[in-house]
Coordinates of C-alpha atoms in Angstrom, one line a residue:
M141 CA -97.9 38.3 142.0
N142 CA -101.7 37.9 141.9
P143 CA -103.5 36.6 138.8
Y144 CA -104.8 40.1 137.9
E145 CA -101.3 41.5 137.8
K146 CA -100.1 38.6 135.6
K147 CA -103.0 39.0 133.2
R148 CA -102.3 42.8 132.9
R149 CA -98.6 42.1 132.2
W150 CA -99.4 39.6 129.5
K151 CA -101.8 42.1 127.9
F152 CA -99.1 44.7 128.0
F153 CA -96.6 42.3 126.5
L154 CA -98.9 41.3 123.7
L155 CA -99.7 45.0 123.0
V156 CA -96.0 45.9 122.7
F157 CA -95.4 42.8 120.5
A158 CA -98.3 43.9 118.2
I159 CA -97.0 47.4 118.0
V160 CA -93.5 46.1 117.0
I161 CA -94.9 43.9 114.3
G162 CA -97.1 46.7 113.0
T163 CA -94.3 49.2 113.0
A164 CA -92.0 46.8 111.2
S165 CA -94.6 46.1 108.6
V166 CA -95.2 49.8 107.9
V167 CA -91.5 50.7 107.8
Y168 CA -90.8 47.8 105.4
S169 CA -93.7 48.7 103.1
D170 CA -92.6 52.3 103.2
F171 CA -89.2 51.3 102.0
F172 CA -90.7 49.7 98.9
V173 CA -93.1 52.7 98.4
K174 CA -90.2 55.1 98.3
K175 CA -88.2 52.9 96.0
M176 CA -91.1 52.7 93.6
E177 CA -91.6 56.4 93.8
R178 CA -88.0 57.0 92.7
E179 CA -88.5 54.5 89.8
E180 CA -91.7 56.3 88.7
Q181 CA -89.9 59.7 88.9
L182 CA -87.2 58.3 86.7
Q183 CA -89.8 57.0 84.2
F184 CA -91.4 60.5 84.2
Q185 CA -88.0 62.1 83.5
L186 CA -87.5 59.6 80.6
Y187 CA -90.9 60.6 79.3
I188 CA -90.0 64.3 79.5
K189 CA -86.7 63.7 77.6
V190 CA -88.4 61.6 74.9
T191 CA -91.1 64.2 74.5
E192 CA -88.6 67.0 74.1
Q193 CA -86.7 64.9 71.6
S194 CA -89.8 64.1 69.6
L195 CA -90.7 67.8 69.4
A196 CA -87.2 68.6 68.3
M197 CA -87.4 66.0 65.6
Y198 CA -91.0 66.5 64.7
D199 CA -90.4 66.5 60.9
D200 CA -87.9 63.7 60.9
D201 CA -89.8 60.5 60.2
R202 CA -86.7 58.3 60.8
Y203 CA -86.9 58.7 64.6
T204 CA -90.6 59.5 65.2
S205 CA -91.8 55.9 65.4
L206 CA -88.9 54.9 67.7
I207 CA -89.6 57.9 70.0
D208 CA -93.3 57.2 70.1
L209 CA -92.6 53.5 71.0
I210 CA -90.4 54.5 73.9
R211 CA -92.9 57.1 75.1
T212 CA -95.9 54.8 75.0
N213 CA -94.1 52.1 77.0
T214 CA -94.1 54.5 79.9
K215 CA -97.2 53.4 81.9
L216 CA -97.5 56.5 84.1
P217 CA -100.7 58.5 83.9
V218 CA -99.6 61.7 82.1
I219 CA -101.4 64.8 80.8
M220 CA -99.7 67.5 78.7
I221 CA -101.3 71.0 78.4
D222 CA -100.4 74.2 76.7
S223 CA -100.0 77.6 78.2
E224 CA -103.8 78.2 78.1
G225 CA -104.6 75.0 79.8
A226 CA -105.8 73.1 76.7
I227 CA -105.0 69.4 76.7
I228 CA -102.4 68.5 74.0
A229 CA -101.6 64.9 74.8
Y230 CA -102.2 62.2 77.4
Q231 CA -101.4 58.6 78.2
G232 CA -101.9 56.0 80.9
L233 CA -105.5 57.0 81.6
D234 CA -108.7 55.1 81.5
S235 CA -109.3 54.3 77.8
T236 CA -113.1 53.9 78.3
K237 CA -113.2 57.6 79.2
T238 CA -110.7 59.0 76.7
N239 CA -111.5 57.3 73.4
Y240 CA -115.2 57.7 72.6
E241 CA -117.4 60.4 71.2
I242 CA -119.6 62.4 73.5
E243 CA -123.2 62.8 72.4
K244 CA -124.0 66.2 70.9
Q245 CA -120.2 66.8 70.7
P246 CA -119.0 64.6 67.9
N247 CA -115.7 66.5 67.5
K248 CA -114.6 65.5 71.0
T249 CA -113.2 62.1 71.7
Y250 CA -112.8 62.4 75.4
D251 CA -114.7 63.1 78.6
P252 CA -113.8 66.7 79.7
A253 CA -115.0 66.1 83.3
Y254 CA -112.8 63.0 83.6
F255 CA -109.8 64.9 82.4
S256 CA -110.5 67.7 84.8
R257 CA -110.6 65.3 87.7
E258 CA -107.4 63.6 86.7
L259 CA -105.6 66.9 86.2
R260 CA -106.7 68.1 89.6
K261 CA -105.3 64.9 91.2
M262 CA -102.0 65.3 89.3
K263 CA -101.6 68.9 90.4
K264 CA -102.1 67.9 94.0
Q265 CA -99.5 65.1 93.8
H266 CA -96.6 66.5 91.8
P267 CA -95.5 69.9 90.4
P268 CA -95.6 70.3 86.6
T269 CA -92.6 70.0 84.4
P270 CA -92.4 72.8 81.7
I271 CA -91.1 72.2 78.2
I272 CA -90.9 74.3 75.0
G273 CA -93.8 73.4 72.6
L274 CA -93.9 73.4 68.8
D275 CA -95.1 77.0 68.7
G276 CA -92.4 78.2 70.9
S277 CA -94.7 78.6 73.9
R278 CA -94.3 76.9 77.3
W279 CA -96.2 73.6 77.7
Y280 CA -96.6 71.7 81.0
I281 CA -96.6 68.0 81.7
Y282 CA -98.3 66.6 84.8
Y283 CA -98.3 63.0 86.1
K284 CA -99.7 61.1 89.1
D285 CA -98.7 58.0 90.9
S286 CA -99.6 54.7 89.3
A287 CA -102.4 52.5 90.6
T288 CA -99.9 50.0 91.8
L289 CA -98.0 52.6 93.9
T290 CA -101.3 54.0 95.3
Q291 CA -102.4 50.5 96.3
L292 CA -99.0 49.7 97.8
R293 CA -99.3 52.8 100.0
Y294 CA -102.5 51.5 101.6
F295 CA -101.4 47.9 101.7
P296 CA -99.7 47.9 105.2
Y297 CA -102.7 49.5 106.8
I298 CA -105.0 47.0 105.2
Q299 CA -102.6 44.3 106.3
L300 CA -102.6 45.7 109.9
A301 CA -106.4 45.9 109.9
V302 CA -106.7 42.2 108.8
I303 CA -104.1 41.1 111.3
G304 CA -105.8 43.1 114.0
L305 CA -109.2 41.7 113.2
F306 CA -107.8 38.2 113.2
L307 CA -106.1 38.7 116.6
L308 CA -109.2 40.3 118.0
T309 CA -111.3 37.3 116.8
A310 CA -108.8 34.8 118.2
Y311 CA -108.6 36.7 121.5
V312 CA -112.3 36.8 121.9
A313 CA -112.7 33.1 121.0
F314 CA -109.9 32.1 123.3
S315 CA -111.2 34.2 126.2
S316 CA -114.7 32.9 125.7
A317 CA -113.5 29.3 125.7
R318 CA -111.2 29.9 128.7
K319 CA -114.0 31.6 130.6
A320 CA -116.4 28.8 129.8
E321 CA -113.9 26.3 131.1
Q322 CA -113.2 28.3 134.2
D323 CA -117.0 28.6 134.8
Q324 CA -117.4 24.9 134.7
V325 CA -114.5 24.4 137.1
W326 CA -116.0 26.9 139.6
V327 CA -119.5 25.5 139.3
G328 CA -118.1 22.0 140.0
M329 CA -116.1 23.2 143.0
A330 CA -119.0 25.2 144.4
K331 CA -121.4 22.2 144.2
E332 CA -118.8 19.9 145.7
T333 CA -118.2 22.4 148.5
A334 CA -121.9 22.5 149.2
H335 CA -122.1 18.7 149.3
Q336 CA -119.1 18.5 151.6
L337 CA -120.5 21.1 154.0
G338 CA -123.8 19.2 154.4
T339 CA -122.5 16.5 156.7
P340 CA -120.7 18.6 159.3
I341 CA -123.6 21.1 159.4
S342 CA -126.0 18.3 160.2
S343 CA -123.6 17.1 162.9
L344 CA -123.4 20.6 164.4
M345 CA -127.2 20.9 164.5
A346 CA -127.4 17.5 166.3
W347 CA -124.6 18.6 168.8
V348 CA -126.4 21.8 169.6
E349 CA -129.7 20.0 170.3
L350 CA -127.8 17.6 172.5
I351 CA -126.2 20.4 174.5
K352 CA -129.6 22.2 174.9
S353 CA -131.3 19.0 176.2
R354 CA -128.4 17.8 178.5
F355 CA -127.6 21.2 180.1
D356 CA -131.1 22.7 179.9
A357 CA -129.9 25.5 177.8
E358 CA -132.9 26.3 175.7
D359 CA -132.7 30.1 176.5
D360 CA -129.0 30.4 176.7
P361 CA -127.9 33.4 174.4
L362 CA -124.6 31.6 173.5
I363 CA -126.5 28.6 172.2
A364 CA -128.8 31.0 170.3
E365 CA -125.8 32.6 168.6
M366 CA -124.4 29.1 167.8
E367 CA -127.7 28.3 166.1
N368 CA -127.5 31.5 164.1
D369 CA -124.0 30.6 162.9
I370 CA -125.2 27.1 161.9
K371 CA -128.1 28.7 160.0
R372 CA -125.6 31.0 158.4
L373 CA -123.6 27.9 157.3
E374 CA -126.8 26.5 155.8
V375 CA -127.3 29.7 153.9
I376 CA -123.7 29.6 152.6
T377 CA -124.2 26.0 151.5
D378 CA -127.4 27.0 149.7
R379 CA -125.5 29.7 147.9
F380 CA -122.9 27.4 146.6
S381 CA -125.5 24.9 145.5
K382 CA -127.2 27.6 143.4
I383 CA -124.1 28.5 141.5
G384 CA -124.4 27.4 137.9
S385 CA -128.2 27.2 138.0
K386 CA -130.9 29.8 137.5
P387 CA -132.0 31.0 140.9
I388 CA -135.6 31.8 141.8
V389 CA -136.2 35.5 142.4
E390 CA -139.2 36.7 144.5
D391 CA -140.7 40.0 145.5
H392 CA -139.1 41.4 148.7
V393 CA -138.9 44.7 150.6
V394 CA -135.3 45.7 150.0
Y395 CA -134.9 47.5 153.3
A396 CA -136.1 44.4 155.3
V397 CA -133.7 42.1 153.5
I398 CA -130.7 44.4 154.1
Y399 CA -131.7 45.1 157.7
N400 CA -131.9 41.4 158.6
F401 CA -128.4 40.7 157.2
V402 CA -126.8 43.8 158.7
A403 CA -128.3 42.8 162.1
Y404 CA -126.4 39.4 161.8
F405 CA -123.2 40.9 160.3
K406 CA -122.5 43.8 162.7
L407 CA -122.4 41.4 165.7
R408 CA -119.4 39.7 164.0
T409 CA -117.6 42.9 163.1
S410 CA -115.5 45.3 165.2
D411 CA -117.4 47.6 167.6
K412 CA -115.5 50.5 166.1
V413 CA -117.4 50.2 162.8
V414 CA -120.9 51.8 162.9
F415 CA -123.6 50.7 160.6
E416 CA -126.5 52.8 159.4
I417 CA -129.4 52.0 157.0
I418 CA -131.2 55.0 155.6
G419 CA -133.6 55.7 152.7
D420 CA -136.9 54.3 151.5
E421 CA -138.2 51.5 153.7
Q422 CA -141.0 50.4 151.4
V423 CA -139.4 50.0 148.0
R424 CA -139.6 46.4 146.6
A425 CA -137.5 44.4 144.1
L426 CA -137.3 40.9 142.8
L427 CA -134.5 39.2 144.8
N428 CA -133.0 35.8 145.6
V429 CA -132.4 36.5 149.3
P430 CA -129.5 34.0 149.9
L431 CA -127.6 35.3 146.8
F432 CA -128.4 39.0 147.5
D433 CA -127.2 38.6 151.1
W434 CA -123.9 37.4 149.5
V435 CA -123.7 40.6 147.6
I436 CA -124.3 42.7 150.7
E437 CA -121.9 40.6 152.7
N438 CA -119.0 41.1 150.2
L439 CA -119.6 44.8 150.0
L440 CA -119.7 45.2 153.8
K441 CA -116.6 43.0 154.3
N442 CA -114.7 45.1 151.8
A443 CA -116.0 48.3 153.5
A444 CA -115.0 47.0 156.9
N445 CA -111.5 46.0 155.7
A446 CA -111.0 49.4 154.2
I447 CA -111.7 51.1 157.6
E448 CA -108.4 50.8 159.5
N449 CA -109.5 52.1 162.9
E450 CA -112.9 53.7 163.6
G451 CA -115.4 54.4 160.8
K452 CA -118.9 54.2 159.5
I453 CA -120.7 52.2 156.8
T454 CA -123.9 53.7 155.4
I455 CA -126.4 51.9 153.2
N456 CA -128.8 54.2 151.4
I457 CA -131.8 52.8 149.6
I458 CA -133.2 55.2 146.9
E459 CA -136.2 54.7 144.7
N460 CA -136.0 56.0 141.1
L461 CA -139.7 56.4 140.1
T462 CA -138.9 57.6 136.5
K463 CA -137.0 54.5 135.5
E464 CA -138.7 52.1 138.0
E465 CA -135.3 51.3 139.6
V466 CA -133.9 50.9 143.1
F467 CA -130.5 52.4 143.9
I468 CA -128.6 50.9 146.8
D469 CA -125.5 52.9 147.8
V470 CA -123.0 51.3 150.2
T471 CA -120.7 54.0 151.5
D472 CA -117.7 53.6 153.8
T473 CA -115.2 56.0 155.4
G474 CA -112.2 53.8 154.5
K475 CA -109.0 54.4 152.6
G476 CA -110.7 54.7 149.2
I477 CA -110.0 53.5 145.7
A478 CA -107.9 55.1 142.9
R479 CA -110.1 56.2 140.0
S480 CA -108.0 54.1 137.6
K481 CA -109.0 51.0 139.6
F482 CA -112.8 51.5 139.5
D483 CA -113.2 48.7 136.9
A484 CA -110.3 46.6 138.0
V485 CA -111.7 45.9 141.4
F486 CA -114.4 43.6 139.8
Q487 CA -111.7 41.6 137.9
P488 CA -111.2 38.0 139.3
G489 CA -108.0 37.8 141.2
Y490 CA -107.7 41.6 141.9
T491 CA -107.0 42.2 145.6
T492 CA -105.1 44.8 147.7
R493 CA -104.8 42.4 150.7
K494 CA -101.9 40.0 151.3
R495 CA -104.4 37.3 152.0
G496 CA -107.4 36.6 149.8
W497 CA -108.4 35.3 146.4
G498 CA -109.7 38.5 145.0
L499 CA -113.0 36.9 144.0
G500 CA -115.5 38.7 146.3
L501 CA -116.4 41.6 144.1
S502 CA -116.2 39.5 140.9
L503 CA -118.8 37.1 142.3
T504 CA -120.8 40.1 143.5
K505 CA -120.9 41.6 140.0
R506 CA -121.9 38.3 138.5
I507 CA -124.8 37.8 141.0
V508 CA -126.1 41.3 140.5
E509 CA -125.9 41.3 136.7
N510 CA -126.5 37.7 135.7
Y511 CA -129.0 36.6 138.4
H512 CA -130.8 39.9 139.2
N513 CA -130.5 41.7 135.8
G514 CA -129.0 44.7 137.6
Q515 CA -125.8 46.8 137.7
I516 CA -123.0 47.4 140.2
F517 CA -120.2 49.9 139.9
V518 CA -118.0 52.3 141.9
K519 CA -120.1 55.4 142.1
D520 CA -117.5 57.6 143.8
S521 CA -114.3 57.2 145.8
E522 CA -111.6 59.5 147.2
L523 CA -108.3 58.3 148.6
G524 CA -108.2 58.6 152.3
K525 CA -112.0 59.5 152.6
G526 CA -114.0 56.6 151.5
T527 CA -115.9 54.8 148.7
T528 CA -119.4 54.4 147.5
F529 CA -120.6 51.3 145.6
R530 CA -123.9 51.6 143.8
I531 CA -126.3 48.6 143.0
I532 CA -129.1 49.2 140.6
L533 CA -132.1 46.8 140.6
K534 CA -135.3 46.8 138.7
S535 CA -138.3 47.7 141.0
S536 CA -141.0 45.0 141.2
I537 CA -143.6 47.7 141.3
T538 CA -144.9 49.2 138.0
Y539 CA -146.0 52.8 138.4
E540 CA -148.8 54.2 136.3
P541 CA -148.6 57.9 135.4
T542 CA -151.2 60.0 137.2
S543 CA -153.6 62.1 135.1
N544 CA -154.8 65.6 136.0
A545 CA -158.3 65.1 134.5

């Protein structure tokens, strides 16, 4: 199993674990909410019974104080209205809005707007309970859930949000620390590789010069290709030495840079793969040639590997004058990529080959985005027909709008 698959499985496991914890928290809290709802319903029923008893014994002073004591100990927000909707009694409401005189209305000791809002809330939450009033008409008693019950309903979701925020923060911090550690390891390995390659490359250069002089092979095409490969090794060594440091980018003609690399690369690829470079031959961009060659190399290698028999690789260079950008589309006629894998192909360790580290496109993305301030993505792909990767670079030419004066 490659590292990408392991990472995806761990993410899936953590997601399932988080869902189980969240579900258990919600279910457990819901159990207490329902239990508290039943208790408040019983409190309301007690309030109804006590109210009915107080109305029945309205003139009996022996029990009035006791009944009022029992009724006022019920903390539920309650409003009692008559058949015409006038408020008769209330309890459990905000005392700052129920026990003061309103300006210009000295006879009223409550805020009508506040009572209207509270009554609307009660009507939405629970149906009214009718009772027979003192005048023989039907009165109605409304109640709403207590503040404690309301807060308890939202508690599990607040708890999940806090836990989720904590897990997200921890995950980002852990990933950043791990990525920084991995970057340091890769930078160290890259620079050590560049250092180790230096000695054999120097020896190869000396051996080639010795062969040329001893066998009078100055014009031998095989020796020339050997020299090209040694120069290629020098370029690769230079690439590795630049990892971890900010490279120098310079103004280059994009077509010329790509053409020079394709001329080297196609000689070392199957004759069944045809290469074609089309598009604007004059557009310019700020490039670090050794690193940008690495980008093109990785894309062409992937394209060539995707072509099982005969096929074609096309590089199209397009200039976007409006945004002052350069588009480079690398299209192959290979086996294609599933749409669900468009982002995954740039993940370190992702590969569809039995052999390989799955680092080529990951390095490509890093070189384009971090060192050239550009973008790279899968523009289009169809299984069995081919894939197009698009690179977007900033043009090094600033265009001035033309005036029609």
